[in-house]
Amino acid sequence: MSDAIPDVNTSGESNSTIEFQDYMDESQLDHVMKLVTKDLSEPYSTVDNGKPIGCVVGKIDQEEAILQNGAPTSVPTGYIGMLAVQSSYRRKGIGKALVRKVLERMKNMECQSVTLETGKQPL
């Protein structure tokens, strides 16, 4: 799946075409690791004309729950763990768009809740 973000202009010259791309396989890990290592805001990818510029790490799991009648069941739940956007592309709505894309997928997968990791340890 690939979707574009219209009208993202990073240099003031010509508009770029930013695309969302699903994670396909380990061949993309080098790009993801470079983004996370260099531009981790706190850790689908986003590309500009074929060059990775951002990524978000999300996961959907099954969690045990109890129905109102007391019967056990399993429900889908979402988790967002990391967000990274290359520094020269920040403040352009790319991070927000990445998170919205993940939340949209989680909603479509009928997740009952989403946990967002902030990187801060609880007190």
PDB file of C-alpha atoms in Angstrom:
ATOM      1  CA  MET A   1       0.000   0.000   0.000  1.00  0.00           C
ATOM      2  CA  SER A   2       1.310   3.426  -0.886  1.00  0.00           C
ATOM      3  CA  ASP A   3      -0.430   6.771  -0.284  1.00  0.00           C
ATOM      4  CA  ALA A   4       0.879  10.231  -1.055  1.00  0.00           C
ATOM      5  CA  ILE A   5       0.957  13.365   1.064  1.00  0.00           C
ATOM      6  CA  PRO A   6       0.322  16.288  -1.313  1.00  0.00           C
ATOM      7  CA  ASP A   7       2.013  19.695  -1.245  1.00  0.00           C
ATOM      8  CA  VAL A   8       4.993  18.964   1.004  1.00  0.00           C
ATOM      9  CA  ASN A   9       7.736  21.405   0.056  1.00  0.00           C
ATOM     10  CA  THR A  10      11.046  20.953   1.848  1.00  0.00           C
ATOM     11  CA  SER A  11      13.255  23.507   0.132  1.00  0.00           C
ATOM     12  CA  GLY A  12      10.991  26.257  -1.145  1.00  0.00           C
ATOM     13  CA  GLU A  13      11.702  25.186  -4.740  1.00  0.00           C
ATOM     14  CA  SER A  14       9.490  22.441  -6.114  1.00  0.00           C
ATOM     15  CA  ASN A  15       6.899  20.353  -4.327  1.00  0.00           C
ATOM     16  CA  SER A  16       7.951  16.814  -3.440  1.00  0.00           C
ATOM     17  CA  THR A  17       5.766  13.746  -3.509  1.00  0.00           C
ATOM     18  CA  ILE A  18       5.814  12.091  -0.106  1.00  0.00           C
ATOM     19  CA  GLU A  19       4.522   8.505   0.008  1.00  0.00           C
ATOM     20  CA  PHE A  20       3.555   6.161   2.833  1.00  0.00           C
ATOM     21  CA  GLN A  21       4.911   2.674   2.333  1.00  0.00           C
ATOM     22  CA  ASP A  22       4.117  -0.410   4.348  1.00  0.00           C
ATOM     23  CA  TYR A  23       7.082  -2.235   5.826  1.00  0.00           C
ATOM     24  CA  MET A  24       7.813  -5.048   3.385  1.00  0.00           C
ATOM     25  CA  ASP A  25      10.846  -6.932   4.631  1.00  0.00           C
ATOM     26  CA  GLU A  26      14.286  -6.723   6.217  1.00  0.00           C
ATOM     27  CA  SER A  27      15.742  -4.997   3.146  1.00  0.00           C
ATOM     28  CA  GLN A  28      14.247  -1.755   4.544  1.00  0.00           C
ATOM     29  CA  LEU A  29      15.817  -2.100   7.992  1.00  0.00           C
ATOM     30  CA  ASP A  30      18.977  -0.205   7.110  1.00  0.00           C
ATOM     31  CA  HIS A  31      16.941   2.873   6.144  1.00  0.00           C
ATOM     32  CA  VAL A  32      14.750   2.596   9.231  1.00  0.00           C
ATOM     33  CA  MET A  33      17.747   2.214  11.530  1.00  0.00           C
ATOM     34  CA  LYS A  34      19.430   5.280   9.987  1.00  0.00           C
ATOM     35  CA  LEU A  35      16.302   7.351  10.614  1.00  0.00           C
ATOM     36  CA  VAL A  36      15.854   6.065  14.144  1.00  0.00           C
ATOM     37  CA  THR A  37      19.533   6.503  15.020  1.00  0.00           C
ATOM     38  CA  LYS A  38      19.953   9.952  13.466  1.00  0.00           C
ATOM     39  CA  ASP A  39      16.507  11.554  13.764  1.00  0.00           C
ATOM     40  CA  LEU A  40      14.673   9.765  16.560  1.00  0.00           C
ATOM     41  CA  SER A  41      12.117  12.145  17.986  1.00  0.00           C
ATOM     42  CA  GLU A  42      11.984  10.296  21.320  1.00  0.00           C
ATOM     43  CA  PRO A  43      11.612   5.700  18.313  1.00  0.00           C
ATOM     44  CA  TYR A  44       4.734   2.312   6.928  1.00  0.00           C
ATOM     45  CA  SER A  45       7.829   4.516   6.345  1.00  0.00           C
ATOM     46  CA  THR A  46       7.613   7.773   4.455  1.00  0.00           C
ATOM     47  CA  VAL A  47       9.649   8.469   1.361  1.00  0.00           C
ATOM     48  CA  ASP A  48      10.325  11.585  -0.720  1.00  0.00           C
ATOM     49  CA  ASN A  49      11.041  10.681  -4.328  1.00  0.00           C
ATOM     50  CA  GLY A  50      12.276   7.235  -3.258  1.00  0.00           C
ATOM     51  CA  LYS A  51      14.380   8.433  -0.287  1.00  0.00           C
ATOM     52  CA  PRO A  52      13.201   7.343   3.205  1.00  0.00           C
ATOM     53  CA  ILE A  53      12.518  10.413   5.379  1.00  0.00           C
ATOM     54  CA  GLY A  54      10.389   9.095   8.236  1.00  0.00           C
ATOM     55  CA  CYS A  55       8.993   6.029   9.933  1.00  0.00           C
ATOM     56  CA  VAL A  56       6.609   5.030  12.659  1.00  0.00           C
ATOM     57  CA  VAL A  57       6.682   1.707  14.462  1.00  0.00           C
ATOM     58  CA  GLY A  58       3.273   0.312  15.285  1.00  0.00           C
ATOM     59  CA  LYS A  59       1.976  -3.109  16.195  1.00  0.00           C
ATOM     60  CA  ILE A  60      -1.401  -4.796  16.526  1.00  0.00           C
ATOM     61  CA  ASP A  61      -1.737  -7.599  19.068  1.00  0.00           C
ATOM     62  CA  GLN A  62      -4.543  -9.648  20.536  1.00  0.00           C
ATOM     63  CA  GLU A  63      -5.250  -8.940  24.200  1.00  0.00           C
ATOM     64  CA  GLU A  64      -7.365 -10.978  26.552  1.00  0.00           C
ATOM     65  CA  ALA A  65     -10.546  -9.302  27.759  1.00  0.00           C
ATOM     66  CA  ILE A  66     -13.644 -10.257  29.700  1.00  0.00           C
ATOM     67  CA  LEU A  67     -17.067  -9.716  28.174  1.00  0.00           C
ATOM     68  CA  GLN A  68     -19.934  -8.266  30.239  1.00  0.00           C
ATOM     69  CA  ASN A  69     -21.295 -11.798  30.694  1.00  0.00           C
ATOM     70  CA  GLY A  70     -17.936 -12.850  32.192  1.00  0.00           C
ATOM     71  CA  ALA A  71     -16.773 -14.876  29.208  1.00  0.00           C
ATOM     72  CA  PRO A  72     -13.128 -14.493  28.183  1.00  0.00           C
ATOM     73  CA  THR A  73     -12.382 -13.194  24.702  1.00  0.00           C
ATOM     74  CA  SER A  74      -9.559 -11.757  22.665  1.00  0.00           C
ATOM     75  CA  VAL A  75      -9.624  -8.216  21.244  1.00  0.00           C
ATOM     76  CA  PRO A  76      -7.199  -6.413  18.929  1.00  0.00           C
ATOM     77  CA  THR A  77      -5.153  -3.652  20.573  1.00  0.00           C
ATOM     78  CA  GLY A  78      -2.682  -1.228  19.038  1.00  0.00           C
ATOM     79  CA  TYR A  79       0.746  -0.051  20.127  1.00  0.00           C
ATOM     80  CA  ILE A  80       2.815   2.859  18.801  1.00  0.00           C
ATOM     81  CA  GLY A  81       6.404   2.680  19.949  1.00  0.00           C
ATOM     82  CA  MET A  82       8.584   4.963  17.859  1.00  0.00           C
ATOM     83  CA  LEU A  83       8.349   7.895  15.476  1.00  0.00           C
ATOM     84  CA  ALA A  84      11.275   9.321  13.521  1.00  0.00           C
ATOM     85  CA  VAL A  85      11.336  12.049  10.868  1.00  0.00           C
ATOM     86  CA  GLN A  86      14.506  13.293   9.202  1.00  0.00           C
ATOM     87  CA  SER A  87      15.319  16.689  10.736  1.00  0.00           C
ATOM     88  CA  SER A  88      15.069  18.637   7.467  1.00  0.00           C
ATOM     89  CA  TYR A  89      11.482  17.373   7.003  1.00  0.00           C
ATOM     90  CA  ARG A  90      10.195  18.202  10.491  1.00  0.00           C
ATOM     91  CA  ARG A  91       7.467  20.793  11.201  1.00  0.00           C
ATOM     92  CA  LYS A  92       5.721  19.885   7.937  1.00  0.00           C
ATOM     93  CA  GLY A  93       3.041  17.554   9.321  1.00  0.00           C
ATOM     94  CA  ILE A  94       4.809  14.348   8.314  1.00  0.00           C
ATOM     95  CA  GLY A  95       4.998  12.914  11.846  1.00  0.00           C
ATOM     96  CA  LYS A  96       1.340  13.734  12.439  1.00  0.00           C
ATOM     97  CA  ALA A  97       0.417  12.120   9.123  1.00  0.00           C
ATOM     98  CA  LEU A  98       2.403   8.980   9.976  1.00  0.00           C
ATOM     99  CA  VAL A  99       0.646   8.616  13.331  1.00  0.00           C
ATOM    100  CA  ARG A 100      -2.761   9.245  11.757  1.00  0.00           C
ATOM    101  CA  LYS A 101      -2.033   6.580   9.137  1.00  0.00           C
ATOM    102  CA  VAL A 102      -1.190   4.021  11.820  1.00  0.00           C
ATOM    103  CA  LEU A 103      -4.270   4.978  13.871  1.00  0.00           C
ATOM    104  CA  GLU A 104      -6.453   4.650  10.759  1.00  0.00           C
ATOM    105  CA  ARG A 105      -5.138   1.144  10.152  1.00  0.00           C
ATOM    106  CA  MET A 106      -5.690   0.227  13.820  1.00  0.00           C
ATOM    107  CA  LYS A 107      -9.252   1.535  13.641  1.00  0.00           C
ATOM    108  CA  ASN A 108      -9.859  -0.495  10.465  1.00  0.00           C
ATOM    109  CA  MET A 109      -8.506  -3.564  12.278  1.00  0.00           C
ATOM    110  CA  GLU A 110     -11.038  -2.811  15.076  1.00  0.00           C
ATOM    111  CA  CYS A 111      -8.473  -2.180  17.803  1.00  0.00           C
ATOM    112  CA  GLN A 112     -10.227  -1.522  21.112  1.00  0.00           C
ATOM    113  CA  SER A 113      -7.378   0.608  22.478  1.00  0.00           C
ATOM    114  CA  VAL A 114      -3.994   2.020  21.493  1.00  0.00           C
ATOM    115  CA  THR A 115      -0.966   2.409  23.753  1.00  0.00           C
ATOM    116  CA  LEU A 116       1.477   5.192  22.928  1.00  0.00           C
ATOM    117  CA  GLU A 117       4.983   4.846  24.299  1.00  0.00           C
ATOM    118  CA  THR A 118       6.524   8.230  25.128  1.00  0.00           C
ATOM    119  CA  GLY A 119      10.037   7.186  26.105  1.00  0.00           C
ATOM    120  CA  LYS A 120       9.635   8.533  29.634  1.00  0.00           C
ATOM    121  CA  GLN A 121       9.751   6.123  32.537  1.00  0.00           C
ATOM    122  CA  PRO A 122       6.709   6.239  34.867  1.00  0.00           C
ATOM    123  CA  LEU A 123       7.310   7.798  38.274  1.00  0.00           C
TER     124      LEU A 123
END
